[in-house]
Amino acid sequence: MLKIVIAGGFGVGKTTAVGAVSEIAPLSTEEYLTEASVSLDSLDGVEAKETTTVAFDFGRLSLFDAPVPMELFLFGTPGQDRFVDLWYDLAHGAVGAVVLVDTRRLTSSFTAVTFFEDIGLPFIVAVNEFDGAHRYHPEEVRAALELPTHVPVVTCDARKADHVAGVLLTLVGHAAQSGPAAS
């Protein structure tokens, strides 16, 4: 059993990714956006967004036919910076993290990247390729996020289970090569 954190900025697709790949009905703490959050949560680029994660999302994926059978417990973080303190609890005991990014709003990804660098948890970056968004080469995303070469950057569609499963397997492989995670 492996614990994995899926993090990233507001509206990048974390809840969607957990829901797409989870073999159980995912636990979701989505709440409607309210007038009280207008000054806190910029909807630039995600104007149609009506809900947000306020605690975490949880899902499970069993990969019994993988080269090494495993069960993955997935914890999706809330995306707003004001919830970063919660990320410490969610990251505790995790083998690694996926930082999901939206290239239309790349600056929302810096908090997650910095967080996992600071706590020493192995992570990868997964570019969620939204419909209509410009497609950047992973190396362009690496340069924009100023990532070291050892951090994998992959692309995916967070709505597709096979894409998300591939991202998770990439993370597990990266975490295994990186050594023990800090907790």
Steps between C-alpha positions, in 0.01 A plus 500: 500500500633839397372845588516759222416870513352678198556874536496811289334835464134589514302338218778292341304173507599324823147390592442392141820291497417322826147432379613376159732231632346398834350152510280606790257788514744777589458696818473863401475808718380729222302803611339775296699819459339786689511877495731479804773340286483751214787706639705186573450272199572643157282339236720634218517221246244285685199729493254208477634339818225477763653275768831453676664241724505617861678209671614224265388244243565131556507211258655156467657319208610137514760396244522127557620432143788750522859365504485551877137472618399805700207684646512878474320730742448836333463826691410809297580830669299819493663737249490835673812623677304560821470120541874426479521423873269203434741373235751407772248258650406359161866454401593322825583138414466549123751343262468793265282760337362595163492873435223545246536817292293703257728682254236773455558594867849368568569744784245313714742204499795668669366453853468122458841463336668703774312312773621155389853626436508649851378185678718269289215283368564352155260646246427513131318763296202394288375753247122469474429563133172690511287519186598803296817569699830543317714186518848566636785253487579361848846659485339842449290441811811386690678822405202719593473332842881499543499127579817296535556238231434210740133603546289324233257715301221312321175589327155361566127548473375490861161375377647175366570214741781354287679838485474551877613141568804561279584816693473311830727222377754760385491650849544161671801425280650842567443468876664156501808644328507803730535300820309533826255789516505754778192487717 
